[in-house]
CSV table of C-alpha atoms and ligand atoms in Angstrom, one decimal:
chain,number,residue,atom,x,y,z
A,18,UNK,CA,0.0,0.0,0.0
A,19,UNK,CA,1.3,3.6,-1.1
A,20,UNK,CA,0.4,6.5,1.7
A,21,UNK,CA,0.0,10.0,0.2
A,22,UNK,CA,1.4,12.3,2.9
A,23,UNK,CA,0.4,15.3,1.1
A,24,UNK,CA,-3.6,14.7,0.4
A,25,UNK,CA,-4.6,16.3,3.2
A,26,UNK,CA,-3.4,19.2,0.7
A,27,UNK,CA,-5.9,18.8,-1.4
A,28,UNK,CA,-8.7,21.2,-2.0
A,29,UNK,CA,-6.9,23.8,0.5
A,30,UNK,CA,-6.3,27.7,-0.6
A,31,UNK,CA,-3.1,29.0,-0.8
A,32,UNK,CA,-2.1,33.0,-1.6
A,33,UNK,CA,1.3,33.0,-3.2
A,34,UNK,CA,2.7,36.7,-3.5
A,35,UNK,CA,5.7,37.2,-6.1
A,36,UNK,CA,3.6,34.3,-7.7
A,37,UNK,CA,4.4,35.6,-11.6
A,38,UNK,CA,8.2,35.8,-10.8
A,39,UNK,CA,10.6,32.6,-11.6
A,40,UNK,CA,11.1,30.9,-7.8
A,41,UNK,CA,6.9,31.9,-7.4
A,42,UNK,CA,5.6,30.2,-10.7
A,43,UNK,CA,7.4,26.8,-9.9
A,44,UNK,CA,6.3,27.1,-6.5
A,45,UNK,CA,2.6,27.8,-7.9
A,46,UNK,CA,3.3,24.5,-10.4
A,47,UNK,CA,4.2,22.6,-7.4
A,48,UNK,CA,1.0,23.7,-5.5
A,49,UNK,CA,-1.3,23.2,-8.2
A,50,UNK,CA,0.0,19.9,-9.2
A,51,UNK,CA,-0.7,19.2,-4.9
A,52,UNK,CA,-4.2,19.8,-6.0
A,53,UNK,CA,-3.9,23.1,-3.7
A,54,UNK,CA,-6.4,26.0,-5.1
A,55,UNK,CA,-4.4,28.8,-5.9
A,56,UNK,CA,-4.3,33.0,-5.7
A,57,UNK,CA,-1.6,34.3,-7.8
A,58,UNK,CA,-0.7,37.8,-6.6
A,59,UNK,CA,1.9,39.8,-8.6
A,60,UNK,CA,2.3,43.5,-9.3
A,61,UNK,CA,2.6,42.4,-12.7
A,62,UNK,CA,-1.1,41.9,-14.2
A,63,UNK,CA,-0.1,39.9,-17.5
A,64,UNK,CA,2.5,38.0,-14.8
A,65,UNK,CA,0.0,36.7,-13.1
A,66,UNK,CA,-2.8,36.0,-15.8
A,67,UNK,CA,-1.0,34.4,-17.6
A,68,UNK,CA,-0.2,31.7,-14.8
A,69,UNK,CA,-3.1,31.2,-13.8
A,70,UNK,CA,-4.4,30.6,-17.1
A,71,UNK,CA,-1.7,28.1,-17.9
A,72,UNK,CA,-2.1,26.2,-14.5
A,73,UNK,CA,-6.2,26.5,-15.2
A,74,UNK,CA,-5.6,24.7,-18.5
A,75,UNK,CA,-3.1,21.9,-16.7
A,76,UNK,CA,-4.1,21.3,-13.3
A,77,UNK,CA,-7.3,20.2,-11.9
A,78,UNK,CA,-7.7,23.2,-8.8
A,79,UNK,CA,-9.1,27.0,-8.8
A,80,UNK,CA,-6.7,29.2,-9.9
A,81,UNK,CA,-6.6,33.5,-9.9
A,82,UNK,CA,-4.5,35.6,-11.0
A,83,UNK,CA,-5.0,38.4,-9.3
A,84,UNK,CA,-2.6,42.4,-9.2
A,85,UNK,CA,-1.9,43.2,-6.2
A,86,UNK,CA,1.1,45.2,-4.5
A,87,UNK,CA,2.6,43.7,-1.4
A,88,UNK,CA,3.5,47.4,-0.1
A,89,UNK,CA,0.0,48.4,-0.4
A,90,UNK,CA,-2.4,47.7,2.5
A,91,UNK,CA,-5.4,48.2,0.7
A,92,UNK,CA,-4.7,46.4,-2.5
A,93,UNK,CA,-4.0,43.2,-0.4
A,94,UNK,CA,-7.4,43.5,1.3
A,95,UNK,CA,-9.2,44.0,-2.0
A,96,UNK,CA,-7.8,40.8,-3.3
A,97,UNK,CA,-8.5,38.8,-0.1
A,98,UNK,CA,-12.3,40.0,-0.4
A,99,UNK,CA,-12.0,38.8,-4.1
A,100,UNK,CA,-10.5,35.5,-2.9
A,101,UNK,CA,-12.8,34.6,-0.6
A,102,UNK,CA,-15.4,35.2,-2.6
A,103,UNK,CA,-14.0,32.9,-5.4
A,104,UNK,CA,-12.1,30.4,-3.4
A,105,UNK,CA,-13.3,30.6,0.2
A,106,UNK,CA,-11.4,31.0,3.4
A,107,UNK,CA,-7.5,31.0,3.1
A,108,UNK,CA,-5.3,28.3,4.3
A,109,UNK,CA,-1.8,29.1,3.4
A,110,UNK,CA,0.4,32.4,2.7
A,111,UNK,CA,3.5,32.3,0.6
A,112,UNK,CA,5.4,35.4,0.8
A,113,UNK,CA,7.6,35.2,-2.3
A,114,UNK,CA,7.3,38.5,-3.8
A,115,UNK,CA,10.9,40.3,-3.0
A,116,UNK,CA,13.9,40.9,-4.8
A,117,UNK,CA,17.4,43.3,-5.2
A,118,UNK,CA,17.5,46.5,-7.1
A,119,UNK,CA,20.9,47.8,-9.0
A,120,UNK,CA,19.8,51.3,-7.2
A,121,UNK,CA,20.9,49.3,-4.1
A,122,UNK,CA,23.8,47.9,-5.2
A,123,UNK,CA,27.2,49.4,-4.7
A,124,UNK,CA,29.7,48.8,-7.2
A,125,UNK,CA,32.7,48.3,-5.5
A,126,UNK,CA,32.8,44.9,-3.4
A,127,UNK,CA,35.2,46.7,-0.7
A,128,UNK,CA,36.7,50.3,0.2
A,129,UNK,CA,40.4,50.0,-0.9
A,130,UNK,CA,43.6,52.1,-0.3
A,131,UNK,CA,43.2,55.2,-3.0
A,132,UNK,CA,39.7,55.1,-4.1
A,133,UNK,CA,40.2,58.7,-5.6
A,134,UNK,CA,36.6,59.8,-7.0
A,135,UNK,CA,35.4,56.3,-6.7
A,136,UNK,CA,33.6,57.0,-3.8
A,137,UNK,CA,30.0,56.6,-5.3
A,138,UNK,CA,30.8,53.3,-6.1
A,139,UNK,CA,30.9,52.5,-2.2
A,140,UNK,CA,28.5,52.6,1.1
A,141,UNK,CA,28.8,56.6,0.8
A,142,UNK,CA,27.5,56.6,-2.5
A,143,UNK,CA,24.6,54.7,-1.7
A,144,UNK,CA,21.2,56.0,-2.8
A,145,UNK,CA,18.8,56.3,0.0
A,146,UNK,CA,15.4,55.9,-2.2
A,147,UNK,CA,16.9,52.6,-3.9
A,148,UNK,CA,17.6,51.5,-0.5
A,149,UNK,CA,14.8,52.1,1.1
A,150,UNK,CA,12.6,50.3,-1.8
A,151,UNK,CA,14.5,47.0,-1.7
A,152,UNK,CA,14.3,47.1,2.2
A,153,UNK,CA,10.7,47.2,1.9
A,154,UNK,CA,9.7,45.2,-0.6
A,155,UNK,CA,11.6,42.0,0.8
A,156,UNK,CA,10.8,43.4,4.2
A,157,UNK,CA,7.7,45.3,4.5
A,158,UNK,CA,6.8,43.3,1.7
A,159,UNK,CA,6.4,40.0,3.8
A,160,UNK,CA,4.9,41.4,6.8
A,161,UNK,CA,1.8,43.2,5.6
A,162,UNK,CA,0.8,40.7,3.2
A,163,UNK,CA,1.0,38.1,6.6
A,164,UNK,CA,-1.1,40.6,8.5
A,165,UNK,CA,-3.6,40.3,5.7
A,166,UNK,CA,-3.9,36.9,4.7
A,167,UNK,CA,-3.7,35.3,8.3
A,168,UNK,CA,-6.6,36.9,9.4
A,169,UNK,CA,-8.6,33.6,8.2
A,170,UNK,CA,-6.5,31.2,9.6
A,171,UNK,CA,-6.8,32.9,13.1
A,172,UNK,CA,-10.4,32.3,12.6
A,173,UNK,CA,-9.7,28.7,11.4
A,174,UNK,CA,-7.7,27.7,13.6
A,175,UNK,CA,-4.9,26.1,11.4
A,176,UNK,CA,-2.9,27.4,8.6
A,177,UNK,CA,0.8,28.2,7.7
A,178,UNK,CA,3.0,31.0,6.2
A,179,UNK,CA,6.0,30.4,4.5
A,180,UNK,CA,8.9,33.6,3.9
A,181,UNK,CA,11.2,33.3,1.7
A,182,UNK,CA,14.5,34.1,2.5
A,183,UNK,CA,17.8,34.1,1.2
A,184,UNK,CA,21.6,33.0,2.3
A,185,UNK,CA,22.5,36.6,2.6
A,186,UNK,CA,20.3,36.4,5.8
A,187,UNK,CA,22.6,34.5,7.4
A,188,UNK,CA,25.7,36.1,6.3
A,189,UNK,CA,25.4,39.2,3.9
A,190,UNK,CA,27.1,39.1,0.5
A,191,UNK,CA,29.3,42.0,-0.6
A,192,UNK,CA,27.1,44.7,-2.6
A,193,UNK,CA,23.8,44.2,-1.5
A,194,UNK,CA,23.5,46.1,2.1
A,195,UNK,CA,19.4,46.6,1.6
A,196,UNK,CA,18.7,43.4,0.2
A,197,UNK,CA,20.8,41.6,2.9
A,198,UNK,CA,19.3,43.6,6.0
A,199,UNK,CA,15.6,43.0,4.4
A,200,UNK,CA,16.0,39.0,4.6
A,201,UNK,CA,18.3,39.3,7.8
A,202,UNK,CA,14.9,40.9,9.3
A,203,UNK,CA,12.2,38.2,7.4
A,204,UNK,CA,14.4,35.5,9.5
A,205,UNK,CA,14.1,37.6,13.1
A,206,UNK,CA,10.8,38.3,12.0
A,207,UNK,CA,9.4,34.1,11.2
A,208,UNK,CA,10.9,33.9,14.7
A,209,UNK,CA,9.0,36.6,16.2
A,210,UNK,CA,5.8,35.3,14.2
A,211,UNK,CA,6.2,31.5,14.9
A,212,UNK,CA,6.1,32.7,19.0
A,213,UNK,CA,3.1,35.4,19.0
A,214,UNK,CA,0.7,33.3,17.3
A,215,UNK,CA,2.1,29.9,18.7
A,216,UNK,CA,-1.5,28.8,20.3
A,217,UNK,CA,-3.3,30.2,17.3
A,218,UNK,CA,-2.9,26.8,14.9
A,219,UNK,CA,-0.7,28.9,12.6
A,220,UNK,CA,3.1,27.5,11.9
A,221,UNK,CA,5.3,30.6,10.5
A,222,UNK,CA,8.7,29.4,8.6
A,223,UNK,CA,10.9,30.1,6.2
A,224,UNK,CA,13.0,28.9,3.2
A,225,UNK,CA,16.1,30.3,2.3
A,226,UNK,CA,17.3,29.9,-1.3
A,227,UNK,CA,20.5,29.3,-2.2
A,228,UNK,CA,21.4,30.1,-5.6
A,229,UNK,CA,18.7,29.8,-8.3
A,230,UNK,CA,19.8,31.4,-11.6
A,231,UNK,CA,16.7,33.8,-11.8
A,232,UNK,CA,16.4,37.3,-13.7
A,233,UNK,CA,17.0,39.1,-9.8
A,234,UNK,CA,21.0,37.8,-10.1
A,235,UNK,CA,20.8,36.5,-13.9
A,236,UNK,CA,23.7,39.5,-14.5
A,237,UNK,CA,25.9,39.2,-11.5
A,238,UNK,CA,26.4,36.0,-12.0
A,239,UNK,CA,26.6,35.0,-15.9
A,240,UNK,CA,28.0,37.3,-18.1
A,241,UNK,CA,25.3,39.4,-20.5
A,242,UNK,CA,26.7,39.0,-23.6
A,243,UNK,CA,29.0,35.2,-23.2
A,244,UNK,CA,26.8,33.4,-20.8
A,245,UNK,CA,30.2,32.9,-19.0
A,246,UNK,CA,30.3,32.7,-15.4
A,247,UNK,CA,31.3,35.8,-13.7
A,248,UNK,CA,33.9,36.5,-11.0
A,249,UNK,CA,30.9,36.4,-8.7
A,250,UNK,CA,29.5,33.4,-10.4
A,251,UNK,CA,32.6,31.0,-10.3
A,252,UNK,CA,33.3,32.7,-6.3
A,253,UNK,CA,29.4,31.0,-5.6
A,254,UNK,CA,29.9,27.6,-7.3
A,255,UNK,CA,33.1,27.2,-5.5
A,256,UNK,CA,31.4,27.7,-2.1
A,257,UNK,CA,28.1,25.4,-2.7
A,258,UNK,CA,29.6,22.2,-1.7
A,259,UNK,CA,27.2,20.4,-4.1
A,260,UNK,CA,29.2,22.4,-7.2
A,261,UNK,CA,25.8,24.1,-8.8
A,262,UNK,CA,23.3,26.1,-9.1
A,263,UNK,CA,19.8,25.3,-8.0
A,264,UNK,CA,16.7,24.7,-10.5
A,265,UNK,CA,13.6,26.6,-9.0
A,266,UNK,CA,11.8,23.1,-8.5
A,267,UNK,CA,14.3,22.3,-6.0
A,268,UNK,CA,12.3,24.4,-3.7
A,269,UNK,CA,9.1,21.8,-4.4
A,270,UNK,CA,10.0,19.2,-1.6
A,271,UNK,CA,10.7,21.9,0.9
A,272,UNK,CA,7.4,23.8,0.6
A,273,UNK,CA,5.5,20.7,0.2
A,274,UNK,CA,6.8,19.1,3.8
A,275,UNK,CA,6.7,22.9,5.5
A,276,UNK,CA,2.7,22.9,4.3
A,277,UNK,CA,1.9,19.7,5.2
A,278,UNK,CA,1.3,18.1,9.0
A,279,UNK,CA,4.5,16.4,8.1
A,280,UNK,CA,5.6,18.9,9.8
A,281,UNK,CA,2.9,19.9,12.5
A,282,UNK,CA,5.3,20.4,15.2
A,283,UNK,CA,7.8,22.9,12.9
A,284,UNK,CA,7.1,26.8,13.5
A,285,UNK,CA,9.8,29.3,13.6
A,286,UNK,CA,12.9,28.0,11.4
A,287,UNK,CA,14.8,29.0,8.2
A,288,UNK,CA,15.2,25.7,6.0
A,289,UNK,CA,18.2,26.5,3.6
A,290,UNK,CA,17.9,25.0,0.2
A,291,UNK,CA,21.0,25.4,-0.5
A,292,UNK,CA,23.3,22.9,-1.8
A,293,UNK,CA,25.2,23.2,1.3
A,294,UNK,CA,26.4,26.9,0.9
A,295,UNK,CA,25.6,28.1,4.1
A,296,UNK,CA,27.2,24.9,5.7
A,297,UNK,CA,30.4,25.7,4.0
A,298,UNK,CA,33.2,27.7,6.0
A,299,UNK,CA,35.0,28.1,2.6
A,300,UNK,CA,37.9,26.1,3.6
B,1654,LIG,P1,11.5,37.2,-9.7
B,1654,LIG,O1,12.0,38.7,-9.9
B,1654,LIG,O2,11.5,36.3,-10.8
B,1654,LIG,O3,10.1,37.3,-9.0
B,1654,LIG,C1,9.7,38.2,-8.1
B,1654,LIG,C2,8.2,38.6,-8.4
B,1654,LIG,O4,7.7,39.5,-7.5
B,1654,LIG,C3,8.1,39.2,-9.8
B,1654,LIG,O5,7.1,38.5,-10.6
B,1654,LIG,C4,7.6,40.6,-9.5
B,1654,LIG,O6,6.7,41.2,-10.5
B,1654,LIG,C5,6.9,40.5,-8.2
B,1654,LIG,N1,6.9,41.7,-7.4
B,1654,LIG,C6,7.9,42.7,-7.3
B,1654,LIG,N2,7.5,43.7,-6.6
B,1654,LIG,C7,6.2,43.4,-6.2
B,1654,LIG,C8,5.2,44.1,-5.4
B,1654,LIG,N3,5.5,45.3,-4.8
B,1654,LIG,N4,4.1,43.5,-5.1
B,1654,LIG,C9,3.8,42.3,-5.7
B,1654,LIG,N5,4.7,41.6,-6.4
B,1654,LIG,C10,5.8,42.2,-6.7
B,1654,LIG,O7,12.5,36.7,-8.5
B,1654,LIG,P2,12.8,35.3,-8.0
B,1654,LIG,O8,14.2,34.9,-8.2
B,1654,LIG,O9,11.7,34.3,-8.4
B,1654,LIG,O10,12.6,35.5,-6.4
B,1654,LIG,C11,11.5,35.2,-5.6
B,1654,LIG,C12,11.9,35.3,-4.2
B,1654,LIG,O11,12.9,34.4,-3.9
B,1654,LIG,C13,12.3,36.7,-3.7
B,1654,LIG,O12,11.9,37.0,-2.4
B,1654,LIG,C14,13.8,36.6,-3.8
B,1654,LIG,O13,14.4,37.5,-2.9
B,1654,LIG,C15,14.0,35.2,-3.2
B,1654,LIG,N6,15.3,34.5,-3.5
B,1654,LIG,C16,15.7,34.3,-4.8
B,1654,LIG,C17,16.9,33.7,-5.1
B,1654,LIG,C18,17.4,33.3,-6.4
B,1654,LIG,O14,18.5,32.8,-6.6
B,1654,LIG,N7,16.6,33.7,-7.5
B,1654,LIG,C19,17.7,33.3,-4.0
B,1654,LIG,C20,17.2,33.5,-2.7
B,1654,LIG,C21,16.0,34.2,-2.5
């Protein structure tokens, strides 16, 4: 006899922010394919439409694509109305909308001896607005939309959120101060989560990527025009003890187990997915 851990799955609701971008649509394929009615938010209109339609046409579950804006209070409570209407109550909250921003990126890695007039290219040259958008969307952008959609599964009894986070939580990679800081805070803030609604029913965690070759880092790590590995690029393969870069569906079997009662006694941890990289010491 086979046992299907996951069909208590089946015929649940799950909001997936982000859910047009690459790591969110495999994520959505995984969900759907669990038989887990989906809302597929994305600031990106065609984004979204066009998964849902797709995952419509393949997949036996509800599926909506719906715009929304993570940083936007409102916009989040108009799409819960609309998804309750359509898909009833919701179950599960997948906060994968985020990302980095070249506006808060510094150029240089590190401040060297003689930098001249290349101080732009550093910390002191970082602009504040570019900043302060990449902190919230990763940031900001994780906890409204959990103050939103929750609001169900207090009434429930039972649900889940899952962050997504990243291996610069852990320890922040050179160039990417706001991005860094934003998923540093997602982790302290699934810990924060996981302990204020602890008797509610609802299990907060996260998963932290490793490296997924998506359009957010396509260009620091492969080169434009070659396809080459970069500098960066070869530096990241040499520290992911497994020697590559992940696929999005890697993610599948991590979401799946953090969803399911598999996992009923799990609230408040990061799970790398990582191919080892944040096990590694580099030496
Ligand atoms: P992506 O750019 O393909 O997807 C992000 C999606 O979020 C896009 O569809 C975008 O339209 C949407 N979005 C942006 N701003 C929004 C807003 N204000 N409101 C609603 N939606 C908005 O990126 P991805 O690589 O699929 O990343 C998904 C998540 O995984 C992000 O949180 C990212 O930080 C994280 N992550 C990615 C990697 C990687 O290697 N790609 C590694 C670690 C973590």
């Amino acid at each position: 006899m086979t046992v299907n851990h996951f069909e208590h799955l089946k015929g649940k609701t799950c909001v997936i922010t982000g859910g047009g971008g690459i790591l969110g649509s495999s994520m959505a394929e995984t969900l759907a394919a669990g038989d887990i009615n989906l809302a597929i938010l994305d600031i990106n209109p065609d984004a979204a439409a066009t998964l849902a339609n797709r995952i419509t046409g393949e997949y036996q579950v509800k599926t909506m694509g719906i715009a929304a804006n993570v940083l936007d209070k409102k916009s989040l409570e108009d799409a819960r109305n609309l998804i309750n209407q359509e898909l009833g109550s919701i179950d599960f909250l997948v906060n994968g909308a985020g990302g980095n921003s070249p506006k808060a990126t510094t150029k240089a890695e590190e401040i060297i001896p003689d930098m001249d007039g290349l101080w732009e290219n550093t910390f002191y040259g970082l602009d504040m607005e570019g900043f302060r958008q990449v902190f919230d969307l990763n940031f900001i952008g994780t906890l409204l939309p959990t103050m939103v959609f929750t609001t169900d599964m207090i009434d429930t009894g039972k649900g889940v959120v899952i962050n997504i986070s990243s291996m610069n939580a852990f320890r922040p990679l050179t160039k990417i101060p706001a991005y860094s800081a934003a998923k540093s805070a997602i982790n302290n803030f699934t810990q924060w989560l996981a302990v204020h609604l602890g008797k509610t029913g609802i299990r907060v965690n996260a998963i932290a990527p490793g490296f997924f070759l998506t359009n957010q880092n396509r260009f620091l790590l492969t080169d434009e025009n070659t396809g080459e590995l970069t500098p960066r690029g070869h530096k990241i393969i040499a520290s992911t003890p497994m020697g590559k870069f992940g696929n999005p569906e890697d993610i599948s079997g991590a979401l799946l187990f953090l969803l399911s009662d598999l996992s009923e006694f799990i609230t408040g941890v990061v799970l790398p997915v990582d191919g080892g990289y944040s096990a590694y010491g580099g030496v």
